[in-house]
PDB file of C-alpha atoms in Angstrom:
ATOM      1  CA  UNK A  21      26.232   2.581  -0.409  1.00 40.00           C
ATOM      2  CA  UNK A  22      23.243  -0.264   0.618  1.00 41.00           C
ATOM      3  CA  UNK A  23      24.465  -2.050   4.087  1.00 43.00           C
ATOM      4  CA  UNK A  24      25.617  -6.101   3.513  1.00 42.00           C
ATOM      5  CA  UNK A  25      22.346  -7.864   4.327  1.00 40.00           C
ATOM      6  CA  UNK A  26      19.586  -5.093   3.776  1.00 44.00           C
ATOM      7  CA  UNK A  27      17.815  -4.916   0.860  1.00 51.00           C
ATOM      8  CA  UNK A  28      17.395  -1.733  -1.256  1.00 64.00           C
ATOM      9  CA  UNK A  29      13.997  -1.361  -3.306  1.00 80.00           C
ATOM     10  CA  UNK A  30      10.541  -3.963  -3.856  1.00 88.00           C
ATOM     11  CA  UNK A  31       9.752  -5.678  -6.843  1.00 89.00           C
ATOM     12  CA  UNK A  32       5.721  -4.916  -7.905  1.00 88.00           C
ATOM     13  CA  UNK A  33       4.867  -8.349  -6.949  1.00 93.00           C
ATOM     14  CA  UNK A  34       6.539  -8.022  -3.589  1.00 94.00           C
ATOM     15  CA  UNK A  35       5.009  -4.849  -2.822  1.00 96.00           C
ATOM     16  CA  UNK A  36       1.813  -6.142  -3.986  1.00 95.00           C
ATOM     17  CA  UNK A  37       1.778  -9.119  -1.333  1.00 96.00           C
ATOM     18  CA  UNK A  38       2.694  -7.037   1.241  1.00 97.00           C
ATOM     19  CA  UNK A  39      -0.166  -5.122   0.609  1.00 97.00           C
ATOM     20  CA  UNK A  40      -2.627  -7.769  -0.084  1.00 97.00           C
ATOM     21  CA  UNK A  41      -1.066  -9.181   3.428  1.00 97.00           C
ATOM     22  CA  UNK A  42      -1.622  -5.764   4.991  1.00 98.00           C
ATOM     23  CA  UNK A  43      -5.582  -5.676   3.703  1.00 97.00           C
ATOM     24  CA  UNK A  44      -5.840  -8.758   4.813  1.00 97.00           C
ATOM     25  CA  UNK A  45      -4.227  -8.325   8.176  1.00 97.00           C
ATOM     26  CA  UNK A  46      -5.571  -5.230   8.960  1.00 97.00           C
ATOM     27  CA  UNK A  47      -9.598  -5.468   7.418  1.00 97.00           C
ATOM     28  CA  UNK A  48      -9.967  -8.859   7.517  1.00 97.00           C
ATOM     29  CA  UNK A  49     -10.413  -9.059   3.868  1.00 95.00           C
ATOM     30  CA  UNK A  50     -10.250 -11.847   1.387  1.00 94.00           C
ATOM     31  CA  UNK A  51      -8.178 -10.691  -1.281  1.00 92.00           C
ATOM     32  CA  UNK A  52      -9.294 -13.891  -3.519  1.00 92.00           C
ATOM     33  CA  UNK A  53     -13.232 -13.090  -3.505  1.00 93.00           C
ATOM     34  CA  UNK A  54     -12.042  -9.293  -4.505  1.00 93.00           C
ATOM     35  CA  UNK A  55     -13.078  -8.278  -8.434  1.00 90.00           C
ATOM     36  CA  UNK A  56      -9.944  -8.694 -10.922  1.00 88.00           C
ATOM     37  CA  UNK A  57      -9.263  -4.746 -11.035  1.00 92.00           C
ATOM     38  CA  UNK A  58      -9.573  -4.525  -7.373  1.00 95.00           C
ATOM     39  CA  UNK A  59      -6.066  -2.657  -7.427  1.00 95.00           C
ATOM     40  CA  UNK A  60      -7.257   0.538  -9.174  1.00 96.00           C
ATOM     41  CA  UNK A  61     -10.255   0.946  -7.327  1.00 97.00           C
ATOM     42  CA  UNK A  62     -10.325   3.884  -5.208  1.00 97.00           C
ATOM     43  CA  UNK A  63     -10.355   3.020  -1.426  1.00 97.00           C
ATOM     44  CA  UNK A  64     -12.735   5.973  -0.073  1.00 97.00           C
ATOM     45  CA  UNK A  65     -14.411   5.655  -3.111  1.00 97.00           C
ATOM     46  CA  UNK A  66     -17.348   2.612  -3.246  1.00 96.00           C
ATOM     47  CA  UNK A  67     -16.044  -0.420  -3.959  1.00 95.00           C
ATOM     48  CA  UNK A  68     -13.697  -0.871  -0.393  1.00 96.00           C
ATOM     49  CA  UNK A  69     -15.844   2.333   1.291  1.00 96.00           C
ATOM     50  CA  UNK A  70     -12.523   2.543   3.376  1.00 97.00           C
ATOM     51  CA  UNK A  71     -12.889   6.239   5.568  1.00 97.00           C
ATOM     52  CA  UNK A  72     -10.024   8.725   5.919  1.00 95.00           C
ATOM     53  CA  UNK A  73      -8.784   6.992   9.347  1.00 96.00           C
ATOM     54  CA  UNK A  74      -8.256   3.289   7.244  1.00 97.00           C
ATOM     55  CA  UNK A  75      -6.223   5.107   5.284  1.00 96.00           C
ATOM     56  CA  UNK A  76      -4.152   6.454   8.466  1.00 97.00           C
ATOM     57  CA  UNK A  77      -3.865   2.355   9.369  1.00 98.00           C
ATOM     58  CA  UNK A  78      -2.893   1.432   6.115  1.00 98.00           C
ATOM     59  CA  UNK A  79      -0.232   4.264   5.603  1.00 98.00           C
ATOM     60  CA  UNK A  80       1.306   2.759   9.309  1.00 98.00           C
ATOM     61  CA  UNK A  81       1.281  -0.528   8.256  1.00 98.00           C
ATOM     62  CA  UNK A  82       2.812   0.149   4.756  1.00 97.00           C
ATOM     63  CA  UNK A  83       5.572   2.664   6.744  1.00 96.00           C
ATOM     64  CA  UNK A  84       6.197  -0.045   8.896  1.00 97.00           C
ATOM     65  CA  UNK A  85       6.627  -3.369   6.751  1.00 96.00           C
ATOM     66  CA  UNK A  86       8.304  -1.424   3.779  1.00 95.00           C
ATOM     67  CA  UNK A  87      10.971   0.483   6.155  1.00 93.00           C
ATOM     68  CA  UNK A  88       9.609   3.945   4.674  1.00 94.00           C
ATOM     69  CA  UNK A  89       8.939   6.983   5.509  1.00 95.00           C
ATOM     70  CA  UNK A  90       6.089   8.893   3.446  1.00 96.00           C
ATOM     71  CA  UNK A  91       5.861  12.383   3.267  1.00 95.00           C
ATOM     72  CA  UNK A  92       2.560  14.555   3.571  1.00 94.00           C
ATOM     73  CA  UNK A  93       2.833  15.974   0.027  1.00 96.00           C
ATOM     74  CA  UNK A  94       2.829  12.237  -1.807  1.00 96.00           C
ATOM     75  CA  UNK A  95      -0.741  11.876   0.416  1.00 94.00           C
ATOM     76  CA  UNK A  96      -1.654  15.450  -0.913  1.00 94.00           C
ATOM     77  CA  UNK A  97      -1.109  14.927  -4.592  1.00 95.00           C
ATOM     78  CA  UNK A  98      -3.112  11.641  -4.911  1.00 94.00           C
ATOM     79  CA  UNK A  99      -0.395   8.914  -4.611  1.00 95.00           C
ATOM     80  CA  UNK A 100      -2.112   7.208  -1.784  1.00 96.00           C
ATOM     81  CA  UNK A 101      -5.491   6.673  -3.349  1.00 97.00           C
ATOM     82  CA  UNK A 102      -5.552   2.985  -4.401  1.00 97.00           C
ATOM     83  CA  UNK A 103      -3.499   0.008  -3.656  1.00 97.00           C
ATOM     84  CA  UNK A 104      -1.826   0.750  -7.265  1.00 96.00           C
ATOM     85  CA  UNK A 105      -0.883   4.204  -6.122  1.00 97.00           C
ATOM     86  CA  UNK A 106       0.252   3.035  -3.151  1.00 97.00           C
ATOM     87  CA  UNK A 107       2.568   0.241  -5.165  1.00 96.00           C
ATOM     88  CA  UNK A 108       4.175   2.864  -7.015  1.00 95.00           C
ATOM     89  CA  UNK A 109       4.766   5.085  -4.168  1.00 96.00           C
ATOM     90  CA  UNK A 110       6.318   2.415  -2.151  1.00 96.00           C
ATOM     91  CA  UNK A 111       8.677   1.015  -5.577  1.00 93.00           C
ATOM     92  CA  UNK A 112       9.734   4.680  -6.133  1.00 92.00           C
ATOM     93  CA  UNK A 113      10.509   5.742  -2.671  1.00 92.00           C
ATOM     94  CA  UNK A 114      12.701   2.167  -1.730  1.00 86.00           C
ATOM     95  CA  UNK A 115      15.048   2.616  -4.183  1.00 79.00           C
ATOM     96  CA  UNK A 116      16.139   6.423  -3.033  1.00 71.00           C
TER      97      UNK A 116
END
């Protein structure tokens, strides 16, 4: 049963502010100069050239605002590629 006041699960546009808000936070990047499809892209890949330790800051940041915890495996298997992976991941794990 959900506790009065705390709020089970993200919407996708609430989990993709947070995110934009995290990139922004965190990278010091300007989410409104980014390319329309920006979400899909890749981030080790070449668009956001992000290295394996941005990911480690992005996967604290995203643990801490969205009151998650993600496992190893989800990293593993490729849901924590992009920030549209990463949206998923975070809308199917807050509403366990």
């Amino acid at each position: 049963m959900e506790k009065l006041g705390v709020k089970k699960g993200y919407s996708i546009e609430e989990i993709k502010e947070k995110l934009e808000n995290i990139m922004e936070d965190r990278f010091e990047i300007n989410i409104d100069k980014l390319k329309v499809d920006y979400f899909k892209e890749n981030l080790l890949g070449s668009y956001f050239r992000f290295k394996a330790r941005d990911l480690v800051y992005i996967l604290i940041d995203v643990e801490e605002v969205f009151k998650i915890s993600i496992e190893k495996e989800e990293i593993i298997n490729g849901n924590f590629k992009s920030l549209e992976s990463i949206s998923k991941l975070i809308n199917r794990i807050s509403f366990l």
